[in-house]
XYZ file of C-alpha atoms in Angstrom:
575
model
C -2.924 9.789 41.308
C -2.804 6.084 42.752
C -0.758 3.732 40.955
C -2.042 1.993 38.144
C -1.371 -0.593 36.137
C 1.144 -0.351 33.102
C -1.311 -2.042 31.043
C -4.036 0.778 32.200
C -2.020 3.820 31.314
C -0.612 2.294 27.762
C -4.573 1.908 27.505
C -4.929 5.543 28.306
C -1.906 6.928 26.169
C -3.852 4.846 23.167
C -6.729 6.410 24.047
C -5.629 9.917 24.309
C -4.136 9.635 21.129
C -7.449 8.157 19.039
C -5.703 5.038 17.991
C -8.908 2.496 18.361
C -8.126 -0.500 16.077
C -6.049 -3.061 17.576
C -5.028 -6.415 15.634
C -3.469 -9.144 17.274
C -3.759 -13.093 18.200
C -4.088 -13.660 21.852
C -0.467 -13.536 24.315
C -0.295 -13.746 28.095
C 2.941 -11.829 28.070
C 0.564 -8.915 27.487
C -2.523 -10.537 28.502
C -4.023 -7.086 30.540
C -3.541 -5.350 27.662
C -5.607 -7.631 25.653
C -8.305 -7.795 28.259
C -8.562 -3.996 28.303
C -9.038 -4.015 24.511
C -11.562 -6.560 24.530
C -13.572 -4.671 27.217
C -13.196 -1.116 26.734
C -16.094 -0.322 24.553
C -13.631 2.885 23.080
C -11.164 0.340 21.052
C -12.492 -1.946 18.000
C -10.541 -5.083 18.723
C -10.128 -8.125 16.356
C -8.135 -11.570 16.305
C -6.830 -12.835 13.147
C -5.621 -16.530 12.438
C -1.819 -15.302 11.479
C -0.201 -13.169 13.424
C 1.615 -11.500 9.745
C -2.607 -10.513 9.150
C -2.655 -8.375 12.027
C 0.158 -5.729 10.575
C -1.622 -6.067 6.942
C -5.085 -5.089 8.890
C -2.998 -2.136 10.517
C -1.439 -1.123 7.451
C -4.963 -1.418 5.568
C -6.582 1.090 8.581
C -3.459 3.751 8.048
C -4.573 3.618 4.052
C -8.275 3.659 3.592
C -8.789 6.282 6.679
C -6.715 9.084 8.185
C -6.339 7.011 10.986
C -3.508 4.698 12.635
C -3.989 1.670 13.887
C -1.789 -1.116 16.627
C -0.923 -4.452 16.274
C 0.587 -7.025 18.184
C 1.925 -10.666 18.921
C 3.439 -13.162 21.678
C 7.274 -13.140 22.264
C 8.937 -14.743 19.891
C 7.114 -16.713 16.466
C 4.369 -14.350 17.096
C 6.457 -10.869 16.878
C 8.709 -12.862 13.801
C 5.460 -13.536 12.113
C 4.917 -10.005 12.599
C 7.518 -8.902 10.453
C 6.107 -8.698 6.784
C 3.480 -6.917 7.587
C 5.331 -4.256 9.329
C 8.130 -4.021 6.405
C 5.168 -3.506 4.262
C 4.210 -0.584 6.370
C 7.422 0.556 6.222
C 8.191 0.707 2.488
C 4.653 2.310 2.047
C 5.358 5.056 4.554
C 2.089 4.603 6.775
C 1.773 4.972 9.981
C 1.604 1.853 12.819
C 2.438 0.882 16.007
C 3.953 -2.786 16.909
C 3.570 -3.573 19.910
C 5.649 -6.831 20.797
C 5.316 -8.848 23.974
C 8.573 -10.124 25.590
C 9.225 -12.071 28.447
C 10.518 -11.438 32.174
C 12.477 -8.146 32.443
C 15.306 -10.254 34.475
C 15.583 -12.947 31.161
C 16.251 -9.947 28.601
C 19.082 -7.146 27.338
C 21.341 -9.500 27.528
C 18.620 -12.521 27.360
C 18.879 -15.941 28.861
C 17.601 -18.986 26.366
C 13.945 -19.048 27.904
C 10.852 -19.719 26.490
C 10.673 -18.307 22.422
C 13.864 -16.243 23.549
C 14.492 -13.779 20.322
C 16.503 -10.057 20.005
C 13.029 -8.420 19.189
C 14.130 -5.132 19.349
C 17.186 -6.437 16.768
C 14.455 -8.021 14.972
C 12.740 -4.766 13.672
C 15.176 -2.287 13.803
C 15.836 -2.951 10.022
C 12.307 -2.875 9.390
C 10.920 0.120 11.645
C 11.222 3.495 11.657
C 11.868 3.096 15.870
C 11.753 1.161 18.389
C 12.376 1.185 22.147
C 12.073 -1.654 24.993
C 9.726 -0.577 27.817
C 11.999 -0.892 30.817
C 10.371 1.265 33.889
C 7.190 1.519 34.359
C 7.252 4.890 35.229
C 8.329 6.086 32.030
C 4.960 4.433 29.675
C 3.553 7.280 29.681
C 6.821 9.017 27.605
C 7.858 5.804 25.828
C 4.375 5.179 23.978
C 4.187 8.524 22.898
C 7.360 8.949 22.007
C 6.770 5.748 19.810
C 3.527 7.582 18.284
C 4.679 10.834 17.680
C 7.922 9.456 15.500
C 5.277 7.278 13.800
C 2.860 10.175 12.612
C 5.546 13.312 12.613
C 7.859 13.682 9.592
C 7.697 10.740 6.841
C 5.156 8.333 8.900
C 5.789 4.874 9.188
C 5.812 1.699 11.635
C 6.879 1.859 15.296
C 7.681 -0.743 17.644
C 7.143 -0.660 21.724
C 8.787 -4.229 23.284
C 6.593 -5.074 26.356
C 8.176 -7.467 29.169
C 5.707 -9.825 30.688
C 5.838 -8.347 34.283
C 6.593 -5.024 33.513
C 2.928 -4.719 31.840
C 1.475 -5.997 35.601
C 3.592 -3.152 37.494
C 2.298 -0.102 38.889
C 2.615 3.470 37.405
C 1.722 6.903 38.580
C 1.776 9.013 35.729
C -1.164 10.696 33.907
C -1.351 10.768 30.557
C -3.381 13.610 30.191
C -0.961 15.496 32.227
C 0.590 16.573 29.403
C -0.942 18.228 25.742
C -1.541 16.798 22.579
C 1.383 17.527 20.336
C -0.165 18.430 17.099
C 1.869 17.044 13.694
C 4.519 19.025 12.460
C 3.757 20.513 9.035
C 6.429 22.512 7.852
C 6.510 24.365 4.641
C 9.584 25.783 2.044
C 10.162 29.696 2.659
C 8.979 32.010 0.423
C 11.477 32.470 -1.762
C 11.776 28.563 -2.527
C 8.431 28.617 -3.179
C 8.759 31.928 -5.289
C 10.900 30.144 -7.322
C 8.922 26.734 -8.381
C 6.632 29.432 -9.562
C 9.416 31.512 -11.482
C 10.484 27.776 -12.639
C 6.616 26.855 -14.179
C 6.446 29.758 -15.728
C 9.482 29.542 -17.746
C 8.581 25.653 -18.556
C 6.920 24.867 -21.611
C 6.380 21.249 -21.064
C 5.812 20.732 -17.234
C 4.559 17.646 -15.268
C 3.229 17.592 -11.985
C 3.793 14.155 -10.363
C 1.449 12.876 -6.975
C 3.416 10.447 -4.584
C 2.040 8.740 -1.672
C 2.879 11.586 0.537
C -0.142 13.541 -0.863
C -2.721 10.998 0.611
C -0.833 10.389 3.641
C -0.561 14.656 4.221
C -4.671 14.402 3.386
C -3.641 16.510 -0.127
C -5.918 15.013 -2.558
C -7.814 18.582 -3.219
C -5.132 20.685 -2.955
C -3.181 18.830 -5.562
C -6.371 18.656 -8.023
C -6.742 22.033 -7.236
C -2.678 22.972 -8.669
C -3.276 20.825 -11.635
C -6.781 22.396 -12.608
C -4.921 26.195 -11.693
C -2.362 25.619 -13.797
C -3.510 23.668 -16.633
C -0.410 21.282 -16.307
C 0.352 17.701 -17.403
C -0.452 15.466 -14.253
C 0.496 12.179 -13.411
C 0.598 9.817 -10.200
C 2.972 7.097 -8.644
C 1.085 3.769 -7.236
C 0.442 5.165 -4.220
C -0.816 8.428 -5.249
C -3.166 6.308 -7.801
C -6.545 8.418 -6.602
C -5.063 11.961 -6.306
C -6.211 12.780 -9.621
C -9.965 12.594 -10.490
C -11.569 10.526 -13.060
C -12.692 13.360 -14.976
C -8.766 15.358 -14.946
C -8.333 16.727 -18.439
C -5.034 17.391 -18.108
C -4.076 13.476 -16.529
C -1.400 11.640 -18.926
C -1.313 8.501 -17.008
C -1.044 7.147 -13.062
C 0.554 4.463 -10.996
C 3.294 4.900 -12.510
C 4.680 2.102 -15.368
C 0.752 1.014 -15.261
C -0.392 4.662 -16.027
C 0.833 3.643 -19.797
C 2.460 5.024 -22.432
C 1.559 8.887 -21.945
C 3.407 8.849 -18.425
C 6.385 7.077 -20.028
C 6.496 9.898 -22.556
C 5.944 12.751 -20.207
C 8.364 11.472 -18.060
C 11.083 11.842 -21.060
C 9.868 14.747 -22.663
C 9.191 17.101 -19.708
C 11.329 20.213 -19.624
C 10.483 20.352 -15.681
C 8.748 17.874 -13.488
C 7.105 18.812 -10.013
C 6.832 16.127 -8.012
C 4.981 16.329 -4.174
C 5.842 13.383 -2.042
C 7.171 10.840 -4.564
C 10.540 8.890 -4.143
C 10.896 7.902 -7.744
C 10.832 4.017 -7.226
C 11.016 1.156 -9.418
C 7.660 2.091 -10.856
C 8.411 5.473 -11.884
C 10.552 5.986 -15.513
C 12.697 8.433 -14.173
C 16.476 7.898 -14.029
C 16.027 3.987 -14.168
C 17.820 1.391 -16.748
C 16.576 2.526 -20.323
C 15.654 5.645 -18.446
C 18.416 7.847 -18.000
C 18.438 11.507 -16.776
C 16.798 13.981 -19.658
C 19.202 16.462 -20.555
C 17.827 19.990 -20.277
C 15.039 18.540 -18.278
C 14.589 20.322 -14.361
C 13.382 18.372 -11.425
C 12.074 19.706 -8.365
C 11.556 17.426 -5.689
C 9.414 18.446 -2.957
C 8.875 15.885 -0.075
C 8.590 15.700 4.312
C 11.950 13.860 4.302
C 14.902 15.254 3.322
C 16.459 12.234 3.275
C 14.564 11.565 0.047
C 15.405 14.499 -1.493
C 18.150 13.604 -4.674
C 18.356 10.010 -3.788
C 17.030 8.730 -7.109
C 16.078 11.584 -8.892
C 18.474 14.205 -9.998
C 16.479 16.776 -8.744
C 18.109 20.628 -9.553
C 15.804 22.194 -6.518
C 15.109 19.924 -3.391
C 12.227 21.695 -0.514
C 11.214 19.858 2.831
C 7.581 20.261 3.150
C 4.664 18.863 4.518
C 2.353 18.455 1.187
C -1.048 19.764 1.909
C 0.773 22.743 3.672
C 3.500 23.746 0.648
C 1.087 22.949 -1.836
C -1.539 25.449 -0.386
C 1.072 28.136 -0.317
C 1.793 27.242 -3.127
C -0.810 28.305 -4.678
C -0.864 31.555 -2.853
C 2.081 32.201 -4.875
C 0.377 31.294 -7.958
C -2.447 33.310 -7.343
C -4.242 34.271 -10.717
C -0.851 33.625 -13.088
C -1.266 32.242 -16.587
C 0.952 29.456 -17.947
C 1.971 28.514 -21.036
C 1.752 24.721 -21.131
C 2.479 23.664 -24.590
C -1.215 22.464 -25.916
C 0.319 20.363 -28.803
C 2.489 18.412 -26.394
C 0.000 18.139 -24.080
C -2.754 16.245 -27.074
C -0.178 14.027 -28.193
C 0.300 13.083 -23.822
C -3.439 12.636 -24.104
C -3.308 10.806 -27.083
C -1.059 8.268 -26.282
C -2.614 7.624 -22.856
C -6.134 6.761 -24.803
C -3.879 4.600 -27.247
C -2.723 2.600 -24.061
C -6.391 2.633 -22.969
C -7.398 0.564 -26.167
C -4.786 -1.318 -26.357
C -5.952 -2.423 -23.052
C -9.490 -3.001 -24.234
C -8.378 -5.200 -27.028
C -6.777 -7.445 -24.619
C -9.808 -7.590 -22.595
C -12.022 -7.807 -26.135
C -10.348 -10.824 -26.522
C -11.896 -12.596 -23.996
C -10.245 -15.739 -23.599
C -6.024 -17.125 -23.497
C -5.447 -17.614 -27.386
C -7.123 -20.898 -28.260
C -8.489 -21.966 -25.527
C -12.051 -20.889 -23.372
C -9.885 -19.799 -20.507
C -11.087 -16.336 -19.586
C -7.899 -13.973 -19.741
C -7.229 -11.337 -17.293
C -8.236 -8.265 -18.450
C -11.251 -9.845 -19.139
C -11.225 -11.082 -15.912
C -10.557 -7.616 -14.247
C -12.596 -5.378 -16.350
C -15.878 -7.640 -15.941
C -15.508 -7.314 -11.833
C -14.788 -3.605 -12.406
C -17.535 -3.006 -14.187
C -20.339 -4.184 -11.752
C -18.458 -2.225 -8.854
C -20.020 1.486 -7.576
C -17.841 4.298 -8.184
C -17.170 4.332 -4.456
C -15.540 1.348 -3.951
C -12.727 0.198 -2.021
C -10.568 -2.433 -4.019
C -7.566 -4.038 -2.136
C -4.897 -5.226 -4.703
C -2.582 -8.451 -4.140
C 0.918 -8.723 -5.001
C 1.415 -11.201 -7.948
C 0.611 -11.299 -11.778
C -3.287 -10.827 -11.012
C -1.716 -6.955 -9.608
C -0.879 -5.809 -13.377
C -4.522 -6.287 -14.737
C -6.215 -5.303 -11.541
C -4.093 -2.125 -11.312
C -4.935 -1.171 -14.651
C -8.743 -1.702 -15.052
C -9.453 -0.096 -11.277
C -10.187 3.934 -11.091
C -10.832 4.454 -7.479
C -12.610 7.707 -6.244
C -9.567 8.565 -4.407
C -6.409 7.103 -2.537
C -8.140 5.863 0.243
C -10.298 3.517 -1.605
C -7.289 1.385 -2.759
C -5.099 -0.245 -1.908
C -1.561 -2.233 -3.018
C 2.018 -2.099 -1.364
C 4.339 -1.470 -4.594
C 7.169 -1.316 -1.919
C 7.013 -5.089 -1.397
C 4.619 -6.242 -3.219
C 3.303 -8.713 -0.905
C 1.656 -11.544 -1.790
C -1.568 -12.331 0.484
C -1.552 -9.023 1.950
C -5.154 -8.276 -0.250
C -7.447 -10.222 2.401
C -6.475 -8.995 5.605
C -6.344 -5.641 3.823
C -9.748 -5.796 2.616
C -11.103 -7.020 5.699
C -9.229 -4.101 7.345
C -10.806 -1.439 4.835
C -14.322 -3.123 5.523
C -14.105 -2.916 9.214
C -13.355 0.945 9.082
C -15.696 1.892 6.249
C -18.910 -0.637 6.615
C -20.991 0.771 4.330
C -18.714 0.538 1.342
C -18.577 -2.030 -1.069
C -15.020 -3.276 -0.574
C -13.275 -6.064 -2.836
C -10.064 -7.962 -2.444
C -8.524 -9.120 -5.938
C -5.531 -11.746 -5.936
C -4.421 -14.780 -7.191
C -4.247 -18.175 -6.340
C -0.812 -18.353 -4.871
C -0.949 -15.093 -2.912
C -4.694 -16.190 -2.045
C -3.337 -19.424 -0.337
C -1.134 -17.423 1.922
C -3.533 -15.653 4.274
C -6.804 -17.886 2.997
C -7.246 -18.354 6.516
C -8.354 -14.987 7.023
C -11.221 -15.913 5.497
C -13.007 -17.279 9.027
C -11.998 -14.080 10.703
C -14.255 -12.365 8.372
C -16.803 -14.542 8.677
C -16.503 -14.538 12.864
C -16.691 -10.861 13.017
C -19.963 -10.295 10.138
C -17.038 -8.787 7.763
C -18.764 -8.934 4.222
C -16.217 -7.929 1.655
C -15.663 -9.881 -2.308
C -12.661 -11.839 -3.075
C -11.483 -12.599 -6.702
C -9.240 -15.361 -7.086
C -7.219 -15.464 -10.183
C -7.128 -19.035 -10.378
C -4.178 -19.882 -12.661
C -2.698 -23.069 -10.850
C 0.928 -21.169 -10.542
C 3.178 -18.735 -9.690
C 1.905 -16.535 -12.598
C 4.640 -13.602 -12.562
C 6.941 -16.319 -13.170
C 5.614 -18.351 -15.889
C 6.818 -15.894 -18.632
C 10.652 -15.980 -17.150
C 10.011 -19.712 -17.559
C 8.943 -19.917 -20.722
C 10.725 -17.332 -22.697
C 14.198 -18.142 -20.927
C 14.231 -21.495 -18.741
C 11.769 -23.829 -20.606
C 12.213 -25.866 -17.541
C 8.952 -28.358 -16.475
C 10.732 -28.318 -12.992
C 11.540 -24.701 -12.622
C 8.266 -24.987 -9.825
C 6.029 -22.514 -11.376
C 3.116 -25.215 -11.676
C 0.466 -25.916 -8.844
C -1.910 -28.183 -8.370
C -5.532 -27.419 -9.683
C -7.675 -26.454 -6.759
C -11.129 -24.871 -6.460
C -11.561 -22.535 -3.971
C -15.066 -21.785 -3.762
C -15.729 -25.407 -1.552
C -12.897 -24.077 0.543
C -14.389 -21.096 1.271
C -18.058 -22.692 2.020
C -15.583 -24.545 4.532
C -14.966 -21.867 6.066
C -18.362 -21.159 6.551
C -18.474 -18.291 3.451
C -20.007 -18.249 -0.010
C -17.653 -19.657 -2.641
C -18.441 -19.189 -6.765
C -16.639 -20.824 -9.331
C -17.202 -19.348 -12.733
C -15.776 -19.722 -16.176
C -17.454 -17.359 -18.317
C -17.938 -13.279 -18.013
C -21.212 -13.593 -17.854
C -21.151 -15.839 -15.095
C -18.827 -13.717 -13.253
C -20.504 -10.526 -13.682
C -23.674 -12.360 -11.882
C -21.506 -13.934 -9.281
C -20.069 -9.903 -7.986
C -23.481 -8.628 -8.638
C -25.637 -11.739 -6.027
C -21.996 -10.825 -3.770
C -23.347 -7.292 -3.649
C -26.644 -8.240 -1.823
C -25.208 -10.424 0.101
C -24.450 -10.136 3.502
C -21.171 -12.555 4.018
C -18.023 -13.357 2.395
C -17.920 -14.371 -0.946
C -15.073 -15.489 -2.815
C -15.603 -16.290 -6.898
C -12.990 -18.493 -8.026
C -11.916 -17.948 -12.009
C -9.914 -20.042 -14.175
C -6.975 -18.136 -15.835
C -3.686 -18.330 -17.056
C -0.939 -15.617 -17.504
C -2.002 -12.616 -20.178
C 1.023 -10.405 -21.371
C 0.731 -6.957 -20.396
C 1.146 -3.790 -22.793
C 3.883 -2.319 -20.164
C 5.713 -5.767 -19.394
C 8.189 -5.275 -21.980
C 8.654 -1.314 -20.822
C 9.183 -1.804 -17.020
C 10.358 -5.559 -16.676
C 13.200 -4.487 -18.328
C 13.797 -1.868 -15.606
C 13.713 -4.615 -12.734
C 16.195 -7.452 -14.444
C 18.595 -4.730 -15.982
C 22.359 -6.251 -15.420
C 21.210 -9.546 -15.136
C 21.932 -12.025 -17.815
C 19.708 -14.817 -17.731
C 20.099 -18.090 -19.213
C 19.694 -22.182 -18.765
C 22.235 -22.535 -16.130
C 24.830 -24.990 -16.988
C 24.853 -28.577 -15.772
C 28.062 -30.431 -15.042
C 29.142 -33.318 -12.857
């Protein structure tokens, strides 16, 4: 074939490989790359305002569809502003690929102080699961999908490709379709491991099964509802597994982990075996943490893609590599038509104290408003949007306060309609998420709920929805502060100056700035009008509530977990 140009075969490898969505804010360094995504018809391409939006958007794609997206940015502030996006990626496992433009081949590795000069490769490394420099043009073809295949095979996660600036304009000769499609690796535990998780269930009296993130990301889902309703067990889920389970699972004691409530918390301790299927035990799950120590007598097996994960937090007895939908379905061919003998009475007082965290939750929400006041609180807040939402919706969850009650009240139909990163937690990631999830699933009603201070982080987002028709609900906790914080503050600082405190602002004129709909409510009537005339609508809406911070039932349960060792107090002043 006749040479091409670099920019024209990384086109192609894209192409070849189905990755269509492409986020990024325009860079000449890579400037025939953009104009090929802007005029081949094949790839969905979209500018953002923030170059940090366009790795949100791509990490939104990888979890509301089976699909992974690319993003990219000009050399230097542009692939920096990249990076918490791509760390979010990361820490959620999900699949992405970074492309970051770079200057002249001759000014890098080792790099001269030229224009937005920056290690970029050095940059990510920390933050990636790979990365290479492009360096000869004649080996794009191998490089890119060397880059995809380590971001889809294994544990998935974010890639990185550096681009130089003339390297991209060079001619190459190689065809990507030369070579076959490598299909993803799914490998399963032999027979005998899997022989004995069986041998292990049936000897287990009190067993748990526990959904991670990995079942989503292995595309799962009904195989694991299909082990739980086999065997009758005990079932919980992490925060990113929050979906796996069905609405209607009898045997479900609680899930996203510390926000499933009180019957995870005491499954957790009172299992004589726990099964979990891609899970890594973080923060969020009560299982050898602070105040959580290892059960004695209790058996973990710990089945995940990485090994690497395998032990690290949880002192697993059995640890099997496997690719979930794959092991899960053999699984099952092991269990064929076996009986177990879950213990009933444990499992009704599980059940039982799940429904007692449900109305505990309720009662909050009962309430209304912030004790004496007529400031809605937020469970209020989150049940009244929840309510007026179809069962198919596709809720994208800020970090921030506004996460707890929004986690809780939210049931989604399955993982991939919702989302939150409970790896980092990053505040303003909910917008560009939700635009993300709109863009790839149109005809669902999709609905980004944050708070103020995460809100004013990527509000800019806001006019790249409305440029590209991108109709999706936002919910602004509006608390005027840095909500997570304000209990610290007041329960241990009592300090007016500790800079929890913002100004008062009202959104909903700054979004009609933007050229959206803006809502400012104060009452639950009021709001539950405002979601359902956002509904019919065909633009953005955002619906601006007053609020202030509302104690959670699980804040005193898994705080604890996160500040264990630290002794805080009024620091002491001295001249």
């Amino acid at each position: 074939m006749s040479d091409s140009p670099v920019s024209s075969v990384f086109l192609r490898v894209l192409k070849k490989h189905g990755i269509r969505y492409v986020f990024g804010i325009p860079t000449i360094q890579i400037g025939m790359m953009q104009d090929g995504f802007g005029r081949d018809p094949f790839f969905k391409f979209f500018t953002t305002r923030h170059e940090e939006s366009v790795a949100h958007m791509a990490h939104g794609i990888a979890k509301t569809t089976h699909e992974m997206a690319a993003c990219f940015g000009t050399v230097g502030p542009g692939v920096t502003n990249m990076v918490p996006g791509v760390a979010a990626a990361t820490r959620d496992h999900l699949p992405m690929l970074a492309i970051t433009s770079n200057n002249h081949l001759r000014l890098i590795e080792p790099g001269k102080d030229y224009l937005q000069t920056i290690d970029q490769l050095s940059l990510f490394a920390p933050i990636a699961k790979w990365g290479a420099g492009l360096r000869q043009a004649e080996r794009t073809v191998e490089v890119v999908e060397r880059a995809i295949y380590k971001s889809r095979f294994g544990s998935p996660g974010p890639v990185q490709v550096d681009v130089p600036f003339d390297l991209h304009t060079a001619g190459c000769n190689v065809d990507p379709y030369a070579t076959p499609l490598l299909p993803v690796p799914r490998p399963i535990p032999s027979a005998r491991e899997l022989e004995t998780v069986v041998e292990a269930m049936l000897k287990a009296s009190r067993p748990l099964l526990v959904a991670g993130g990995g079942i989503p990301r292995s595309g799962a889902t009904e195989q694991f509802r299909e082990l739980v309703k086999r065997t009758g067990c005990a079932a919980a889920t992490t925060i990113n597994g929050y979906g796996v389970l069905s609405k209607d699972c009898p045997t479900e004691v609680g899930s996203r982990g510390f926000f499933g409530g009180y019957g995870l918390v005491k499954a957790c301790r009172e299992a004589d075996l726990i099964i979990s299927v891609g899970c890594r035990y973080s923060l969020w799950m009560p299982v050898n943490k602070p105040h959580y120590p290892p059960v004695v007598g209790q058996k973990i097996i710990q089945i995940d893609i990485d090994s690497d994960q395998l032990g690290v937090i949880a002192p697993a007895e059995l640890g099997l590599v496997g690719d979930a939908r794959e092991t899960i379905k053999a699984l099952l061919d092991v269990i064929g038509k076996k009986q177990f003998d879950t213990d009933r009475t444990w499992l009704a007082e599980l059940i039982k104290e799940r429904n007692r965290y449900y109305e505990d939750i309720a009662r909050i929400a009962d309430d209304v408003y912030l004790p004496g006041t007529k400031t809605l609180n937020e469970a209020a807040i989150a049940r009244a949007v929840v309510s007026q939402l179809p069962e198919d919706a596709i809720v994208t969850i800020d970090g921030g306060q506004s996460m707890e009650w929004s986690l809780t009240w939210f049931r989604p139909v399955d993982p991939h309609h919702f989302m939150y990163n409970p790896g980092m937690g990053h505040l303003g990631s909910g917008l560009p998420a939700a635009i993300a999830a709109k863009i790839a699933n149109p005809g669902a009603t999709v609905v980004c709920m944050t708070g103020d201070g995460a809100f004013g982080m990527t509000i800019q987002e806001l006019e790249t929805a409305r440029r590209y028709g991108v109709p999706i609900i936002v919910i602004v906790y509006n608390d005027s502060a840095w909500g997570m914080y304000e209990r610290p503050n007041r329960a241990i600082f009592h300090n007016e100056k500790f800079g929890t405190r913002m100004s008062v602002s009202d959104y909903a004129p700054i979004a009609r700035g933007f050229g959206c709909e803006g809502v400012r409510v104060g009452s639950i009537e009021e709001l539950s009008t405002a979601v359902r005339a956002a509904r019919e609508r065909n633009t953005v809406t955002v619906i601006d509530v007053a609020t202030g911070y509302t104690p959670h039932p699980m804040d005193e349960i898994w705080r604890p977990v996160n500040t264990e060792g630290a002794r805080l107090r009024q620091v002491e002043i001295t001249t």
